[in-house]
Short mmCIF file of C-alpha atoms and ligand atoms in Angstrom, two decimals:
data_model
loop_
_atom_site.label_atom_id
_atom_site.label_comp_id
_atom_site.label_asym_id
_atom_site.label_seq_id
_atom_site.Cartn_x
_atom_site.Cartn_y
_atom_site.Cartn_z
CA MET J 2 -37.51 486.34 112.06
CA GLY J 3 -40.41 484.14 110.89
CA ASP J 4 -42.74 482.23 113.21
CA THR J 5 -41.10 478.89 112.47
CA THR J 6 -37.68 480.28 113.28
CA LYS J 7 -39.04 481.84 116.47
CA ALA J 8 -40.45 478.50 117.53
CA VAL J 9 -37.10 476.82 116.94
CA VAL J 10 -35.24 479.56 118.81
CA GLU J 11 -37.46 478.91 121.81
CA THR J 12 -36.06 475.39 122.06
CA LEU J 13 -32.43 476.47 121.99
CA ASP J 14 -30.01 476.58 124.87
CA PRO J 15 -29.52 479.90 126.67
CA ILE J 16 -26.07 480.53 125.26
CA THR J 17 -27.27 480.30 121.68
CA LYS J 18 -30.25 482.51 122.50
CA ARG J 19 -27.92 485.01 124.03
CA LEU J 20 -25.62 485.11 121.00
CA LEU J 21 -28.19 485.06 118.21
CA PRO J 22 -28.54 488.13 116.04
CA SER J 23 -32.04 489.54 115.72
CA ASP J 24 -31.97 489.30 111.96
CA ILE J 25 -32.04 485.74 110.72
CA THR J 26 -32.15 485.35 106.96
CA LYS J 27 -34.06 482.41 105.58
CA GLY J 28 -32.58 480.31 102.83
CA THR J 29 -32.52 477.04 100.97
CA LEU J 30 -30.29 474.00 101.32
CA VAL J 31 -28.81 472.76 98.07
CA PRO J 32 -27.11 469.35 98.33
CA LEU J 33 -23.55 469.34 97.05
CA LYS J 34 -22.87 467.23 93.98
CA THR J 35 -20.21 464.58 94.17
CA ILE J 36 -17.31 464.31 91.74
CA LEU J 37 -18.83 461.16 90.28
CA GLU J 38 -22.21 462.76 89.81
CA LEU J 39 -20.63 465.52 87.77
CA ARG J 40 -18.19 463.36 85.88
CA ASP J 41 -20.37 460.41 85.06
CA TYR J 42 -23.90 461.65 85.22
CA LEU J 43 -24.02 462.11 81.51
CA SER J 44 -21.61 459.56 80.14
CA LEU J 45 -23.34 458.28 77.05
CA CYS J 46 -23.00 455.06 75.14
CA GLN J 47 -24.39 454.00 71.78
CA VAL J 48 -26.86 451.14 71.83
CA TYR J 49 -28.51 449.14 69.07
CA VAL J 50 -32.26 449.11 69.05
CA THR J 51 -34.61 447.16 66.85
CA ARG J 52 -38.35 446.83 66.48
CA ALA J 53 -40.39 443.67 66.51
CA PRO J 54 -43.91 442.38 67.12
CA GLN J 55 -44.66 441.90 70.81
CA LYS J 56 -44.78 438.11 70.47
CA SER J 57 -41.18 438.03 69.18
CA VAL J 58 -39.65 439.95 72.05
CA SER J 59 -38.27 436.99 73.99
CA SER J 60 -36.68 435.54 70.83
CA ILE J 61 -35.05 438.93 70.19
CA PHE J 62 -33.66 438.94 73.72
CA GLU J 63 -32.17 435.50 73.11
CA VAL J 64 -30.50 436.63 69.92
CA ALA J 65 -29.01 439.64 71.70
CA LYS J 66 -27.79 437.51 74.52
CA ARG J 67 -26.25 434.92 72.23
CA ILE J 68 -24.35 437.38 70.08
CA SER J 69 -23.06 439.67 72.83
CA GLY J 70 -21.96 436.75 74.96
CA ASN J 71 -24.01 438.02 77.86
CA ASP J 72 -27.15 440.00 78.21
CA GLY J 73 -25.82 443.24 76.78
CA ALA J 74 -28.59 445.37 78.23
CA ARG J 75 -28.03 443.97 81.72
CA ASN J 76 -25.79 446.88 82.59
CA LEU J 77 -28.43 449.35 81.53
CA PRO J 78 -31.20 448.50 83.99
CA HIS J 79 -32.28 452.13 84.13
CA LEU J 80 -33.51 451.96 80.55
CA ARG J 81 -36.86 450.51 79.60
CA ARG J 82 -35.95 447.52 77.49
CA CYS J 83 -39.10 447.63 75.36
CA ILE J 84 -41.16 450.68 74.57
CA LYS J 85 -44.13 451.43 72.37
CA PRO J 86 -43.54 453.66 69.35
CA ALA J 87 -45.63 456.34 71.07
CA ASP J 88 -43.20 456.43 74.00
CA LEU J 89 -40.14 457.23 71.92
CA PRO J 90 -38.60 460.66 72.48
CA PRO J 91 -40.05 463.04 69.85
CA HIS J 92 -36.91 463.34 67.76
CA LEU J 93 -36.51 459.55 67.53
CA LYS J 94 -40.20 459.10 66.75
CA ASN J 95 -39.90 461.54 63.86
CA ALA J 96 -36.80 459.84 62.53
CA PHE J 97 -37.87 456.21 62.92
CA VAL J 98 -41.37 456.59 61.51
CA ASN J 99 -39.83 457.44 58.15
CA GLU J 100 -37.56 454.44 58.03
CA GLY J 101 -38.56 451.08 56.54
CA ASN J 102 -42.03 449.95 57.54
CA GLY J 103 -42.17 452.69 60.19
CA ARG J 104 -45.53 454.13 59.13
CA THR J 105 -47.27 450.79 59.62
CA ILE J 106 -45.80 449.95 62.96
CA HIS J 107 -46.30 453.44 64.40
CA MET J 108 -50.05 453.15 63.90
CA ALA J 109 -52.09 453.21 67.06
CA LYS J 110 -53.20 449.60 66.80
CA SER J 111 -49.77 448.22 66.07
CA GLN J 112 -48.38 445.56 68.38
CA TRP J 113 -44.79 446.37 67.56
CA LEU J 114 -42.29 447.48 70.14
CA TYR J 115 -38.89 449.12 70.12
CA ILE J 116 -36.31 446.98 71.90
CA VAL J 117 -32.90 447.86 73.34
CA LEU J 118 -30.42 445.17 72.27
CA GLY J 119 -27.34 446.44 74.12
CA PRO J 120 -24.18 448.52 73.73
CA LYS J 121 -23.04 448.80 70.12
CA THR J 122 -19.53 447.67 71.02
CA GLU J 123 -20.80 444.23 71.95
CA PHE J 124 -22.30 443.35 68.59
CA SER J 125 -21.33 442.80 65.01
CA TYR J 126 -23.90 444.57 62.86
CA GLN J 127 -23.90 441.91 60.13
CA GLU J 128 -24.32 439.05 62.54
CA LEU J 129 -27.07 440.84 64.41
CA GLU J 130 -29.01 441.58 61.26
CA LYS J 131 -28.60 438.02 60.00
CA GLU J 132 -29.84 436.48 63.24
CA LEU J 133 -32.76 438.87 63.65
CA ARG J 134 -33.92 438.14 60.12
CA VAL J 135 -34.78 434.55 61.05
CA VAL J 136 -36.71 435.43 64.20
CA GLU J 137 -40.32 434.45 63.79
CA GLY J 138 -42.63 437.35 63.10
CA MET J 139 -39.99 439.69 61.74
CA ASN J 140 -41.05 438.96 58.12
CA ASP J 141 -37.70 440.06 56.77
CA GLU J 142 -38.44 443.56 58.05
CA VAL J 143 -35.29 443.81 60.06
CA TRP J 144 -34.56 447.34 61.13
CA LEU J 145 -31.62 448.34 63.30
CA GLY J 146 -31.20 451.74 64.82
CA GLU J 147 -28.49 453.31 66.89
CA VAL J 148 -29.19 455.69 69.77
CA PRO J 149 -27.08 457.38 72.45
CA VAL J 150 -28.22 456.58 76.00
CA PRO J 151 -26.97 457.54 79.48
CA LEU J 152 -24.57 454.89 80.75
CA LEU J 153 -25.48 455.29 84.41
CA ALA J 154 -28.75 455.46 86.27
CA PRO J 155 -30.48 458.81 86.81
CA THR J 156 -30.13 460.20 90.33
CA SER J 157 -33.52 461.89 90.55
CA GLN J 158 -37.01 461.63 89.17
CA SER J 159 -36.65 464.87 87.26
CA GLN J 160 -33.45 463.66 85.66
CA ALA J 161 -35.18 460.45 84.59
CA LEU J 162 -37.97 462.49 83.00
CA MET J 163 -35.46 464.67 81.22
CA TRP J 164 -33.59 461.67 79.89
CA SER J 165 -36.82 459.99 78.79
CA HIS J 166 -37.44 463.03 76.67
CA GLU J 167 -33.91 463.42 75.35
CA PHE J 168 -32.64 459.85 75.02
CA TRP J 169 -34.79 456.89 75.93
CA GLN J 170 -37.41 456.00 78.55
CA SER J 171 -35.44 455.99 81.80
CA ILE J 172 -36.37 454.73 85.24
CA TYR J 173 -35.40 456.37 88.51
CA ARG J 174 -34.98 453.64 91.12
CA LYS J 175 -34.61 455.94 94.10
CA ASN J 176 -30.96 455.15 94.28
CA ASN J 177 -27.77 457.02 93.59
CA PRO J 178 -24.65 455.00 92.93
CA LEU J 179 -22.71 458.23 92.58
CA GLY J 180 -23.41 459.91 95.91
CA PRO J 181 -25.27 459.73 99.20
CA HIS J 182 -28.54 457.80 99.09
CA PRO J 183 -31.34 460.20 98.12
CA SER J 184 -33.47 459.13 101.07
CA THR J 185 -30.63 459.95 103.47
CA ILE J 186 -30.33 463.43 102.04
CA ALA J 187 -34.08 464.00 102.05
CA ARG J 188 -34.51 462.80 105.62
CA THR J 189 -31.56 464.76 106.95
CA GLU J 190 -32.63 467.86 105.11
CA THR J 191 -36.01 467.91 106.83
CA PHE J 192 -34.42 468.55 110.20
CA VAL J 193 -31.37 470.53 109.12
CA ALA J 194 -33.64 472.93 107.21
CA ARG J 195 -35.54 473.83 110.36
CA ASP J 196 -32.63 475.59 112.02
CA ALA J 197 -29.86 476.02 109.43
CA ALA J 198 -30.77 479.72 109.14
CA ILE J 199 -30.04 480.18 112.84
CA TRP J 200 -26.58 478.61 112.73
CA MET J 201 -25.73 480.40 109.54
CA ALA J 202 -26.75 483.74 111.06
CA LEU J 203 -24.51 483.00 114.01
CA ALA J 204 -21.60 482.10 111.73
CA GLN J 205 -22.11 485.31 109.75
CA GLN J 206 -22.19 487.36 112.93
CA THR J 207 -18.99 485.75 114.19
CA ALA J 208 -17.34 486.41 110.84
CA LYS J 209 -18.17 490.10 111.07
CA LYS J 210 -16.91 490.29 114.63
CA ALA J 211 -13.66 488.57 113.72
CA GLN J 212 -13.08 491.09 110.99
CA LYS J 213 -14.05 494.04 113.16
CA ALA J 214 -11.69 492.87 115.88
CA GLY J 215 -8.91 492.80 113.32
CA MET J 216 -8.10 489.18 113.98
CA GLY J 217 -9.06 487.74 110.63
CA GLU J 218 -11.06 487.72 107.42
CA PRO J 219 -14.86 487.84 107.63
CA ILE J 220 -15.19 484.07 107.89
CA GLY J 221 -17.05 482.26 110.65
CA ALA J 222 -17.77 478.71 111.79
CA VAL J 223 -20.33 477.17 114.12
CA ILE J 224 -20.35 473.54 115.24
CA ILE J 225 -23.48 472.04 116.72
CA LYS J 226 -24.60 468.73 118.13
CA ARG J 227 -28.02 467.49 117.07
CA THR J 228 -29.77 464.80 119.02
CA THR J 229 -32.77 463.14 117.45
CA PRO J 230 -33.94 460.49 119.88
CA GLY J 231 -36.40 457.85 118.68
CA ARG J 232 -37.10 459.30 115.29
CA SER J 233 -40.32 457.88 113.95
CA ASP J 234 -38.67 456.87 110.70
CA SER J 235 -35.74 455.22 112.41
CA GLY J 236 -36.65 451.73 111.18
CA LYS J 237 -36.74 452.90 107.64
CA ALA J 238 -33.51 454.79 108.10
CA LYS J 239 -31.66 451.70 109.16
CA LYS J 240 -32.95 449.70 106.26
CA ALA J 241 -32.45 452.38 103.64
CA GLY J 242 -28.76 453.08 103.92
CA LYS J 243 -25.79 450.81 103.60
CA GLY J 244 -22.23 450.98 104.79
CA SER J 245 -21.06 454.20 106.34
CA ASP J 246 -24.41 455.71 105.57
CA SER J 247 -26.39 453.47 107.83
CA GLN J 248 -23.68 453.61 110.40
CA LYS J 249 -24.03 457.34 110.56
CA GLU J 250 -27.77 457.02 110.78
CA ALA J 251 -27.50 454.61 113.63
CA ASN J 252 -25.20 456.96 115.45
CA ASP J 253 -27.59 459.81 114.76
CA GLU J 254 -30.12 457.99 116.79
CA LYS J 255 -27.84 457.22 119.66
CA GLU J 256 -28.84 459.15 122.71
CA ALA J 257 -26.42 461.89 123.58
CA GLY J 258 -24.72 461.93 126.93
CA SER J 259 -26.04 465.02 128.62
CA GLU J 260 -28.80 467.54 128.41
CA GLY J 261 -26.75 470.66 128.29
CA PHE J 262 -27.89 473.96 129.54
CA SER J 263 -30.67 474.79 131.91
CA GLU J 264 -33.36 477.16 130.78
CA GLY J 265 -33.73 480.84 131.55
CA SER J 266 -32.14 483.82 129.91
CA ASP J 267 -32.80 486.97 127.98
CA ALA J 268 -32.34 486.88 124.26
CA THR J 269 -30.53 490.11 123.79
CA ASN J 270 -27.49 490.34 121.68
CA SER J 271 -24.31 492.18 122.40
CA ASP J 272 -23.26 494.30 119.48
CA GLY J 273 -19.90 495.95 119.07
CA GLU J 274 -17.80 492.94 119.80
CA SER J 275 -14.37 493.40 121.27
CA MET J 276 -11.70 490.83 121.93
CA ALA J 277 -12.61 488.81 124.96
CA SER J 278 -10.28 489.51 127.75
CA PRO J 279 -11.94 490.41 131.02
CA SER J 280 -12.91 487.09 132.45
CA ALA J 281 -15.21 488.88 134.88
CA ASP J 282 -17.35 489.76 131.91
CA ILE J 283 -17.70 486.10 131.02
CA THR J 284 -18.44 485.11 134.58
CA ASN J 285 -21.17 487.71 134.64
CA ASP J 286 -22.66 486.35 131.49
CA MET J 287 -22.56 482.86 132.86
CA LYS J 288 -24.30 484.02 136.01
CA GLN J 289 -26.91 485.87 134.07
CA LEU J 290 -27.55 482.77 132.04
CA ASN J 291 -27.64 480.68 135.16
CA ILE J 292 -24.98 478.38 133.82
CA SER J 293 -21.59 477.38 134.93
CA GLN J 294 -19.43 474.33 134.66
CA SER J 295 -21.26 472.73 137.56
CA THR J 296 -24.82 473.53 136.48
CA THR J 297 -24.56 472.39 132.88
CA GLN J 298 -25.55 468.92 133.94
CA PRO J 299 -29.11 467.86 133.25
CA GLN J 300 -31.79 468.68 135.69
CA SER J 301 -33.66 465.51 136.20
CA HIS J 302 -37.15 466.97 136.32
CA SER J 303 -36.86 468.64 132.95
CA LYS J 304 -34.95 465.85 131.30
CA SER J 305 -37.80 463.51 130.53
CA LYS J 306 -39.81 466.35 129.08
CA VAL J 307 -37.11 467.52 126.70
CA GLU J 308 -35.78 464.12 125.86
CA ALA J 309 -38.62 463.25 123.54
CA LYS J 310 -37.75 466.13 121.25
CA GLU J 311 -34.96 466.78 118.87
CA LYS J 312 -32.31 468.95 120.42
CA THR J 313 -29.56 471.05 118.99
CA GLN J 314 -26.74 472.46 121.04
CA ILE J 315 -23.89 474.66 120.08
CA VAL J 316 -20.51 473.05 120.68
CA ALA J 317 -18.06 475.58 119.25
CA ILE J 318 -18.02 478.89 117.50
CA ALA J 319 -14.99 480.47 115.87
CA GLY J 320 -14.07 483.37 113.66
CA ASP J 321 -11.11 483.47 111.34
CA ALA J 322 -7.92 484.52 113.17
CA ARG J 323 -5.28 484.40 110.44
CA TRP J 324 -4.11 487.93 111.19
CA HIS J 325 -3.92 487.49 114.93
CA LYS J 326 -0.24 487.76 115.88
CA HIS J 327 0.51 486.91 112.29
CA GLY J 328 4.02 488.37 112.19
CA CYS J 329 5.70 485.34 110.66
CA PHE J 330 2.91 484.25 108.35
CA GLY J 331 3.44 486.57 105.42
CA GLU J 332 0.71 487.60 103.05
CA THR J 333 -1.72 484.75 103.64
CA GLY J 334 -1.79 485.00 107.41
CA ASN J 335 -1.72 481.99 109.68
CA PRO J 336 -3.37 479.08 107.86
CA MET J 337 -3.77 477.15 111.10
CA ALA J 338 -6.09 479.87 112.35
CA HIS J 339 -8.78 479.41 109.71
CA ALA J 340 -12.24 479.46 111.28
CA ALA J 341 -13.06 475.79 110.60
CA LEU J 342 -9.80 474.56 112.14
CA ARG J 343 -10.17 476.80 115.18
CA ALA J 344 -13.71 475.54 115.75
CA ILE J 345 -12.64 471.89 115.44
CA SER J 346 -9.74 472.50 117.77
CA MET J 347 -12.08 474.00 120.34
CA VAL J 348 -14.19 470.86 120.20
CA ALA J 349 -11.03 468.83 120.79
CA GLN J 350 -10.11 470.97 123.77
CA LYS J 351 -13.55 470.48 125.26
CA LEU J 352 -13.18 466.73 124.93
CA VAL J 353 -9.76 466.80 126.59
CA ARG J 354 -11.12 469.06 129.30
CA SER J 355 -13.95 466.67 129.96
CA GLU J 356 -11.61 463.67 130.19
CA ASN J 357 -9.14 465.39 132.46
CA ARG J 358 -11.45 467.21 134.78
CA SER J 359 -10.99 464.88 137.70
CA GLU J 360 -7.22 464.88 137.40
CA SER J 361 -6.36 468.46 136.76
CA GLU J 362 -8.15 471.72 136.11
CA GLU J 363 -5.04 473.38 134.78
CA GLN J 364 -4.39 471.90 131.38
CA ILE J 365 -2.63 473.94 128.78
CA MET J 366 -4.26 472.86 125.59
CA GLU J 367 -3.85 475.80 123.27
CA PHE J 368 -0.96 475.86 120.89
CA GLU J 369 0.17 479.28 119.91
CA CYS J 370 0.38 478.47 116.22
CA PHE J 371 -3.19 477.19 116.09
CA GLN J 372 -4.66 480.28 117.74
CA ASP J 373 -7.37 478.04 119.08
CA LYS J 374 -7.81 479.84 122.34
CA PRO J 375 -11.09 481.74 122.30
CA LEU J 376 -10.45 485.29 121.14
CA LEU J 377 -13.93 486.71 120.77
CA HIS J 378 -16.28 487.09 123.68
CA ASP J 379 -18.83 484.88 121.89
CA GLU J 380 -16.23 482.20 121.34
CA GLN J 381 -15.35 482.22 125.01
CA LEU J 382 -18.97 481.86 126.11
CA VAL J 383 -19.49 478.76 124.01
CA PHE J 384 -16.05 477.44 124.85
CA ASP J 385 -16.68 477.60 128.58
CA ALA J 386 -19.82 475.48 128.39
CA ASP J 387 -19.37 471.72 128.55
CA HIS J 388 -19.42 469.50 125.50
CA PRO J 389 -22.93 468.03 125.30
CA SER J 390 -21.71 464.49 124.60
CA PRO J 391 -18.00 464.19 125.20
CA ASP J 392 -17.73 460.50 124.39
CA GLY J 393 -17.37 460.25 120.63
CA TYR J 394 -14.43 460.67 118.29
CA LEU J 395 -13.61 464.38 117.80
CA CYS J 396 -16.43 465.74 115.60
CA HIS J 397 -18.20 462.48 114.91
CA ASP J 398 -21.78 463.25 113.92
CA LEU J 399 -21.54 466.96 114.60
CA GLU J 400 -22.68 469.61 112.14
CA LEU J 401 -20.54 472.45 110.84
CA TYR J 402 -21.95 475.74 109.51
CA LEU J 403 -19.58 477.98 107.61
CA THR J 404 -19.90 481.38 106.00
CA HIS J 405 -17.62 480.26 103.16
CA GLU J 406 -16.64 477.09 101.40
CA PRO J 407 -13.59 475.84 103.33
CA CYS J 408 -10.19 475.66 101.65
CA THR J 409 -8.64 472.30 100.72
CA MET J 410 -6.71 472.08 103.97
CA CYS J 411 -9.75 472.82 106.13
CA SER J 412 -11.90 470.47 104.03
CA MET J 413 -9.51 467.63 104.77
CA GLY J 414 -9.42 468.67 108.44
CA ILE J 415 -13.21 468.53 108.52
CA LEU J 416 -13.16 465.10 106.90
CA HIS J 417 -10.52 463.78 109.30
CA SER J 418 -12.45 465.11 112.28
CA ARG J 419 -15.32 462.80 111.25
CA MET J 420 -17.76 465.65 110.92
CA GLY J 421 -21.24 464.39 110.03
CA LYS J 422 -22.60 467.30 108.01
CA VAL J 423 -21.36 470.54 106.59
CA VAL J 424 -23.31 473.55 105.35
CA PHE J 425 -21.60 476.56 103.86
CA CYS J 426 -22.94 479.78 102.47
CA ARG J 427 -20.57 481.31 99.98
CA ARG J 428 -18.86 479.17 97.38
CA MET J 429 -15.14 479.81 96.85
CA PRO J 430 -14.73 478.64 93.25
CA LEU J 431 -10.95 479.19 93.13
CA THR J 432 -9.91 477.86 96.50
CA GLY J 433 -12.72 475.76 98.02
CA GLY J 434 -12.27 472.05 98.63
CA MET J 435 -15.86 470.88 99.13
CA THR J 436 -17.54 471.42 95.78
CA SER J 437 -16.95 469.17 92.80
CA GLU J 438 -17.65 471.61 89.99
CA ASP J 439 -14.82 472.76 87.77
CA ARG J 440 -12.85 475.56 89.33
CA ALA J 441 -13.65 478.47 87.10
CA ARG J 442 -10.88 480.79 86.06
CA ASP J 443 -13.21 483.60 85.12
CA VAL J 444 -14.05 484.30 88.77
CA CYS J 445 -10.62 485.72 89.26
CA GLY J 446 -10.80 488.72 87.01
CA ASN J 447 -7.03 489.24 87.17
CA THR J 448 -6.26 487.79 83.79
CA GLY J 449 -2.58 487.35 83.25
CA ALA J 450 -1.25 488.00 86.72
CA CYS J 451 -2.75 484.82 88.20
CA GLU J 452 -2.52 482.62 85.12
CA GLY J 453 -2.15 479.04 86.19
CA SER J 454 -1.93 479.74 89.87
CA CYS J 455 -5.47 480.48 90.89
CA GLY J 456 -7.56 477.42 90.30
CA GLY J 457 -8.73 475.86 87.12
CA GLY J 458 -9.13 472.13 86.94
CA GLN J 459 -11.67 470.06 88.74
CA GLY J 460 -13.10 470.72 92.16
CA LEU J 461 -12.09 468.22 94.79
CA GLY J 462 -15.52 467.32 96.17
CA LEU J 463 -14.10 466.50 99.58
CA HIS J 464 -17.47 465.91 101.22
CA TRP J 465 -18.20 462.62 99.50
CA ARG J 466 -15.48 460.67 97.82
CA LYS J 467 -15.75 456.95 98.09
CA GLU J 468 -12.00 456.41 98.03
CA LEU J 469 -11.60 458.38 101.26
CA ASN J 470 -12.55 456.41 104.32
CA TRP J 471 -15.02 459.01 105.54
CA THR J 472 -17.88 460.76 103.82
CA LEU J 473 -20.10 463.52 105.03
CA LEU J 474 -23.27 465.12 103.80
CA GLY J 475 -22.79 468.59 102.40
CA TRP J 476 -25.05 471.47 101.45
CA GLU J 477 -24.69 474.90 100.06
CA TRP J 478 -26.86 477.52 101.76
CA GLU J 479 -28.60 479.92 99.44
CA ALA J 480 -29.79 482.84 101.51
CA ASP J 481 -33.05 484.46 100.44
CA LYS J 482 -31.55 487.86 100.98
CA SER J 483 -27.95 488.54 100.13
CA ASP J 484 -26.09 488.93 103.38
CA ALA J 485 -22.87 489.27 101.50
CA LEU J 486 -19.58 488.82 103.22
CA PRO J 487 -17.45 489.51 100.18
CA LEU J 488 -14.07 487.94 100.09
CA ASP J 489 -11.28 488.14 97.54
CA PRO J 490 -11.75 484.98 95.43
CA HIS J 491 -8.08 484.09 95.95
CA ILE J 492 -8.47 483.81 99.71
CA HIS J 493 -8.41 480.34 101.19
CA ALA J 494 -11.28 480.25 103.68
ZN1 ZN Q 525 -9.12 476.93 105.54
#
């Protein structure tokens, strides 16, 4: 474990410290692409360009506007309207210099510019040529070219540079009409990146324990609550985003209800997990950690000290349990017992528990078919601790870490739970619901037998789709060292 990770671990609650594996693999967060980013990011359209002396530019604009009925280039604000011959992409420069009076106007001292007139579909070539011919300064040297350009704005600086080289000088305006605002992703990533490795390691460990215990596939989920009080960039954050974005940001900054666990524990890890049954074992753990239902409340003297810092607290942890008492669920196991759903359900139970505490201690909240009662010892430990801020809607603003890309059903469950962020490690190209990339058929390997039934078609991109009334930020976690939890590609995680 690196020094940075060690420092972060120091700030964690005792339960997390207790559960953490000793080996935490570093990695990189890769933001998920949205459906629109993949579908539209390189839609091209043909535009007419011409060249004219600098002094004639405004007259040229007027001609373009008059013929196209509006300012045809208005919908292409990411393209530089006028560029010098030297700024043309190399292949256009080579082509245009050999046309008409190209050699003269490509000379260093030339005052001529290349001008985007607008989408080809909005002009009649003959009319355009006729009108340009009478513009002062053109000297009958009317030249009209046709170039393909990206229809939509670039979503990053590097994309703009690439397009400038391949198509036409493009401008990145630090905006992304096709996905989350880049500044939101960048800002969120700075704090998620600090501890993502920890939560992912915990999810991986839970996955292995679930498999070892025979209750499910090696799939694990961890839900955490992050509190970032008084972030220094909070003013900027509020201004930067719009709509649900800024709403989420604002909620990010809302102070959480309680402080969680008191300090003081060892950091050892229990290997060789078995199904949690002896409650005495749990009670012992709780004692050792100096926590219990009644002592999870903040201790006033330490509160002010900790409050200034960002805090993360584990809210739920769950392994896959599709094979637990699976008798009637056939070959796929119990779909309601997928790790993500179990974890979300545990959060729900904590909320109910918190609301009902004064009325009754004996609530039966687990439904047999959901298998959302803690099964692993680790699950029980986290489950028994109070929810750090039991006042929001289900998983509003929480973060979910998964060993695998969740299936379509779980992805929708995550969306409906109002989860704020999701990070998963292994992509499930045939069955996952989060990514937007085409679902490859070649992953399967079983040519013939699965024809037509194992994917293909477009990914669903269920993290950010504007037509759904909730969006969440999503990342893929690329571990530096392969900590593979291989899964049959047909499995729905
Ligand atoms: Zn699932």
